[in-house]
mmCIF file of C-alpha atoms in Angstrom:
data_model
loop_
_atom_site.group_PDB
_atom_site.id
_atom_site.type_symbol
_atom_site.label_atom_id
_atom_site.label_comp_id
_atom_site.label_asym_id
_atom_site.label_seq_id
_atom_site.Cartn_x
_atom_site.Cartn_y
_atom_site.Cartn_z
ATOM 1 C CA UNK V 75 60.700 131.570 107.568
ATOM 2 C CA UNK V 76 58.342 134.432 107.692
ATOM 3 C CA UNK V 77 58.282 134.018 111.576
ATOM 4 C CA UNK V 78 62.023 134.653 111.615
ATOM 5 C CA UNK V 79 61.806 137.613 109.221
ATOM 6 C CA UNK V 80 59.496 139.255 111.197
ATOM 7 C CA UNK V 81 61.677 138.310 114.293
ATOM 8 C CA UNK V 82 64.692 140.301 112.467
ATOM 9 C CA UNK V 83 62.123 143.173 111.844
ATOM 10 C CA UNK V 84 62.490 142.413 107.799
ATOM 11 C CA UNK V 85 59.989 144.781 105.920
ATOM 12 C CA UNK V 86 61.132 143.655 102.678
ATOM 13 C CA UNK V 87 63.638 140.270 101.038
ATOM 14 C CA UNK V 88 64.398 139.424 97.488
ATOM 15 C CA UNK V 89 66.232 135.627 97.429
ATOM 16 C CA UNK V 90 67.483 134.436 94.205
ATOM 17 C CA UNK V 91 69.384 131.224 93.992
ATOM 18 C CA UNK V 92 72.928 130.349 93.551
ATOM 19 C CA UNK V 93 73.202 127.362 90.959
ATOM 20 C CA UNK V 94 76.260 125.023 89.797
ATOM 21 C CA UNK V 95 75.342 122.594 86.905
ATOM 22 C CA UNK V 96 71.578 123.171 87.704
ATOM 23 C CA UNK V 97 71.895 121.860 91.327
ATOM 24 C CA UNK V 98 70.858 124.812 94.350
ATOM 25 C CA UNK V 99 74.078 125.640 95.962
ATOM 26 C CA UNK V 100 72.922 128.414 98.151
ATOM 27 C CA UNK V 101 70.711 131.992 97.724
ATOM 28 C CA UNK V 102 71.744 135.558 97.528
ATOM 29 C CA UNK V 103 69.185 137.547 99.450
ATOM 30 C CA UNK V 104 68.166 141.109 99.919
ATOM 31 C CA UNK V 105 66.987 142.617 102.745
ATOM 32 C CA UNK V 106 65.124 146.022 103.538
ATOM 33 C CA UNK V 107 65.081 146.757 106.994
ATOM 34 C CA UNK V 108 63.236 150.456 106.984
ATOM 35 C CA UNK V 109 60.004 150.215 104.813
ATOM 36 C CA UNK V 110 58.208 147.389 102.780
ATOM 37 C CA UNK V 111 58.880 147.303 99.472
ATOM 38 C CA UNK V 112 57.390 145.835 95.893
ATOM 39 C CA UNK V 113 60.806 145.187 93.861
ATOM 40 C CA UNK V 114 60.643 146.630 90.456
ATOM 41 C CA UNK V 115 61.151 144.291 86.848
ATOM 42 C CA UNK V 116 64.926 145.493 86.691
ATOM 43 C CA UNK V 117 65.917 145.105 90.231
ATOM 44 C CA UNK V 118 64.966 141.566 90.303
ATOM 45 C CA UNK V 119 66.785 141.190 86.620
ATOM 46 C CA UNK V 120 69.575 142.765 88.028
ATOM 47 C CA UNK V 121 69.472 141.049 91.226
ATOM 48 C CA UNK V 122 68.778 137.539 89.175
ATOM 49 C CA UNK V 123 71.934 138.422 86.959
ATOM 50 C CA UNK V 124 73.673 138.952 89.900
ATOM 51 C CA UNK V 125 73.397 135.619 91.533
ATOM 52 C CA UNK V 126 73.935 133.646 87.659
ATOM 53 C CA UNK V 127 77.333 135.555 88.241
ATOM 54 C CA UNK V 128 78.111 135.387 91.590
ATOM 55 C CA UNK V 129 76.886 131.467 91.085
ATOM 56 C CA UNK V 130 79.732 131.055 88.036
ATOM 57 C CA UNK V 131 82.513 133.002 89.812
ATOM 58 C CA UNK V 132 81.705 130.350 92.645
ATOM 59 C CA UNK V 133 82.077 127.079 90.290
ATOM 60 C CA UNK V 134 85.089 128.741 89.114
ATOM 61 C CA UNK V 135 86.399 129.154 92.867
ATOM 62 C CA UNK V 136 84.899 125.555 93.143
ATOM 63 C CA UNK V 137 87.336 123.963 90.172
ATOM 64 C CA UNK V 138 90.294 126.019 90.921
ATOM 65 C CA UNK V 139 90.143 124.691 94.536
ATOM 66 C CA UNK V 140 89.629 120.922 93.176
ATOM 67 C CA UNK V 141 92.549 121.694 90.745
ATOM 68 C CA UNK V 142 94.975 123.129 93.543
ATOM 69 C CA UNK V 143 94.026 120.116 95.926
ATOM 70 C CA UNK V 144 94.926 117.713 93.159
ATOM 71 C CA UNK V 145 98.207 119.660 92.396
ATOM 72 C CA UNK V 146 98.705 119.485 96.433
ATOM 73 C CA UNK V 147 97.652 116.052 96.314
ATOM 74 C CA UNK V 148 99.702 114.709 93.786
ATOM 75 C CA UNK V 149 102.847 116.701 95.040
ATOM 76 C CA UNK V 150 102.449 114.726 98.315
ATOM 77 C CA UNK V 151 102.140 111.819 95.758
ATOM 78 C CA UNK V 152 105.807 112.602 94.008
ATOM 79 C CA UNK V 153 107.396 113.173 97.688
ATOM 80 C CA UNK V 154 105.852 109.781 99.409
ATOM 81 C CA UNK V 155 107.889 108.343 95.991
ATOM 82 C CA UNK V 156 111.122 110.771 96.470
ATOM 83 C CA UNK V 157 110.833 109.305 100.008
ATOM 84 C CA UNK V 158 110.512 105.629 98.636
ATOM 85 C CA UNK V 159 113.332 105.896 96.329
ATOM 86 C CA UNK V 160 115.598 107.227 98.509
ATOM 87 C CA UNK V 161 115.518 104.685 100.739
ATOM 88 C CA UNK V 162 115.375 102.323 98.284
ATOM 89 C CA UNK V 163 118.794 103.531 97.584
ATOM 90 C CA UNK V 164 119.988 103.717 101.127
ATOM 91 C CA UNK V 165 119.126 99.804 100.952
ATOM 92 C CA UNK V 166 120.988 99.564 97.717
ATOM 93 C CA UNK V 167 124.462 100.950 99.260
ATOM 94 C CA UNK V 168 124.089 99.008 102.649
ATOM 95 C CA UNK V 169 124.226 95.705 100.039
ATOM 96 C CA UNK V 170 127.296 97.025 98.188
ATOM 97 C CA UNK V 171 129.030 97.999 101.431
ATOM 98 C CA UNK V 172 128.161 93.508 102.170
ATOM 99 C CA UNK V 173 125.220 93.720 104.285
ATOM 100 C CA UNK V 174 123.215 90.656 103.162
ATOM 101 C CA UNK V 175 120.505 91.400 106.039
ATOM 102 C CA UNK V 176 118.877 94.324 104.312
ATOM 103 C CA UNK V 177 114.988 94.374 103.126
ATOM 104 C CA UNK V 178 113.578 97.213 101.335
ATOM 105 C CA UNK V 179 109.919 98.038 102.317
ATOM 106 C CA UNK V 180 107.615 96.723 99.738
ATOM 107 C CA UNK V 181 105.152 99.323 99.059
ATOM 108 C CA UNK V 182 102.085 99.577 96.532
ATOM 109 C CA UNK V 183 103.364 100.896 93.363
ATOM 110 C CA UNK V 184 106.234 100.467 91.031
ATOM 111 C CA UNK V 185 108.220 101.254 93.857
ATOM 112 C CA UNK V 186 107.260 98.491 95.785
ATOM 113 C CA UNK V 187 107.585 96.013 92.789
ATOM 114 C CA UNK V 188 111.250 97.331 92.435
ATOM 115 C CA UNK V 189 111.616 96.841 96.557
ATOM 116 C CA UNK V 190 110.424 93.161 96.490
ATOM 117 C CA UNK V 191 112.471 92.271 93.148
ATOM 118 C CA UNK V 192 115.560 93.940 95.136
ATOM 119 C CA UNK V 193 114.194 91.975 98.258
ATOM 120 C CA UNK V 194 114.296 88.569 96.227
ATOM 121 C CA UNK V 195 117.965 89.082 94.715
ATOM 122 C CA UNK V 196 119.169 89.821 98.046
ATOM 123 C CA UNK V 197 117.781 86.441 99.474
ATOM 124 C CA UNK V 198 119.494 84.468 96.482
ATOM 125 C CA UNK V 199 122.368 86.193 96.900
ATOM 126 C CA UNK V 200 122.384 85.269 100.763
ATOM 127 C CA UNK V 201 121.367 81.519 99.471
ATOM 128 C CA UNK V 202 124.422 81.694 97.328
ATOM 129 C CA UNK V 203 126.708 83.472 99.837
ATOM 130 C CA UNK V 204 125.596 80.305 102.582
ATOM 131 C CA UNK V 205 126.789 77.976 100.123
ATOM 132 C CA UNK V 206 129.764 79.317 99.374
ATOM 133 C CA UNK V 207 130.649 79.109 102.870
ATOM 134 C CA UNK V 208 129.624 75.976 102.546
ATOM 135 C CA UNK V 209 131.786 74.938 100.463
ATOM 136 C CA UNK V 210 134.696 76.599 101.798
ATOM 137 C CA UNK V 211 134.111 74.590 105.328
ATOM 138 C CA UNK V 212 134.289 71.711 103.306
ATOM 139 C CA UNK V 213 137.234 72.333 101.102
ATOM 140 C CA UNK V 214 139.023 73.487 104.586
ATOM 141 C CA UNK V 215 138.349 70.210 106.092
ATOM 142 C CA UNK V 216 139.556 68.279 103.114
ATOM 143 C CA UNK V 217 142.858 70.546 103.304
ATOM 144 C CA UNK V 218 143.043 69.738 107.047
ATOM 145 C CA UNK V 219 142.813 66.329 106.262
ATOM 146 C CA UNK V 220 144.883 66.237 103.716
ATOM 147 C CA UNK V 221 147.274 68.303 105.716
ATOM 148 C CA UNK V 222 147.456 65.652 107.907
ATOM 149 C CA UNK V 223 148.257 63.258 106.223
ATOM 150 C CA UNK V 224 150.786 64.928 104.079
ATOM 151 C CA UNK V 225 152.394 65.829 107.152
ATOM 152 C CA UNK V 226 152.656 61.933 108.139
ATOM 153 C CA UNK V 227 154.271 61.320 104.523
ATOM 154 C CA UNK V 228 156.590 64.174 105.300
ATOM 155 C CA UNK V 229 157.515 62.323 108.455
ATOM 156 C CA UNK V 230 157.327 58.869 107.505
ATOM 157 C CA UNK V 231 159.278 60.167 104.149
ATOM 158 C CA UNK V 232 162.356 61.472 106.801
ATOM 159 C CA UNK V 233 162.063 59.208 108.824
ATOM 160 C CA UNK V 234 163.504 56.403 106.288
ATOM 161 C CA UNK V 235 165.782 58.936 104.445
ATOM 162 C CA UNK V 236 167.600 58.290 107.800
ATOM 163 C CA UNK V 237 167.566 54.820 107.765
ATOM 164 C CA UNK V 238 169.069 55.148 104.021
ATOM 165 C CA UNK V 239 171.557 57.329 105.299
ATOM 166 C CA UNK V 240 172.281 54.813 108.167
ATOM 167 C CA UNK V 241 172.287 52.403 105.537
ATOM 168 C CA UNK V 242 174.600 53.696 103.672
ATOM 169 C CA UNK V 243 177.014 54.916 106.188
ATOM 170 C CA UNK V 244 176.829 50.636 107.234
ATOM 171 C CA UNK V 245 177.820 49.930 103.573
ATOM 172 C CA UNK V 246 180.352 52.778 103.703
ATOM 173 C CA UNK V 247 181.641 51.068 106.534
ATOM 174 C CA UNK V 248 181.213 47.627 105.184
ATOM 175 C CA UNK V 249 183.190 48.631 101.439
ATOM 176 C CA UNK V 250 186.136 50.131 104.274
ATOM 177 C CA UNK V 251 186.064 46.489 106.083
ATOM 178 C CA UNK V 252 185.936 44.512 102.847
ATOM 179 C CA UNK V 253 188.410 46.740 101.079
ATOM 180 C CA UNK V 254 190.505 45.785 104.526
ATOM 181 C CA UNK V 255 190.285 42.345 104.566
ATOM 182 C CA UNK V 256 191.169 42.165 100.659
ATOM 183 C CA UNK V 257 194.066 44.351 101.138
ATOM 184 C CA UNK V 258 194.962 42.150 104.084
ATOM 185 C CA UNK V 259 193.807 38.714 102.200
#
């Protein structure tokens, strides 16, 4: 170090250091360039005092930049969970517009949790929707069937409310020939 002093053509150098919490963050140093120089009691008190405060404003600079960058931090924290919710919601409407195909992103966080709760009614809901229309395929059939075979009664059920009629024009015609042959007998 003394090589490089000279090298700067450094007559004189005071160097104090800068502490935080005890720990050597750095060193304030004084330089005379024109003449060596024995530094009196109060400069190096003053010089010492100096770097204590220069060495507190620091740790103060120090904290207020960890406190902003947590602030920063935890404002990225509440937008990353705006941004979760909202879609979240976006999810919610595409089920109550019917679409059973949706899946939230599950997440870490209570976001998440609410995103794979949502994510597990919507597949029961699909479960119960596929049954339904199940059931309804089923109950079709059966109607088709049964359909089918009403419309056989129906037919079957005309088909001998003709006879009767033919039947009972043939006794209509029978009671004229009896009544015919009495009034004749």
């Amino acid at each position: 170090a003394v090589k490089q002093l000279k090298a700067l053509n450094i007559k004189a150098c005071l160097i104090v250091s800068l502490k935080q919490d005890e720990t050597i963050f750095g060193y304030l140093i004084a330089y005379n360039y024109s003449q060596t120089n024995l530094w009196q009691q109060s400069e190096i008190q003053l010089f010492d005092e100096s770097a204590v405060i220069i060495g507190e404003a620091l740790q103060k600079i120090n904290y207020l930049f960890a406190a902003q960058q947590a602030s920063q931090e935890q404002l990225e924290k509440e937008a990353a969970l705006q941004q979760q919710i909202v879609q979240l919601i976006e999810n919610i409407e595409a089920v109550s517009s019917g679409d059973l195909t949706v899946r939230a992103e599950v997440t870490s966080g209570e976001i998440g949790t609410v995103a794979d709760f949502f994510n597990s009614i919507i597949e029961n809901l699909r479960e119960i929707v596929t049954q339904v229309k199940l059931k309804v395929t089923e109950v079709n059939s059966a109607i088709a069937k049964d359909e089918s075979a009403i419309n056989q009664l129906s037919i079957n059920a005309n088909e001998q409310a003709l006879e009767v009629n033919r039947t009972l024009e043939a006794v209509t015609e029978m009671r004229s020939s009896i009544k015919s042959i009495a009034k004749g007998a």
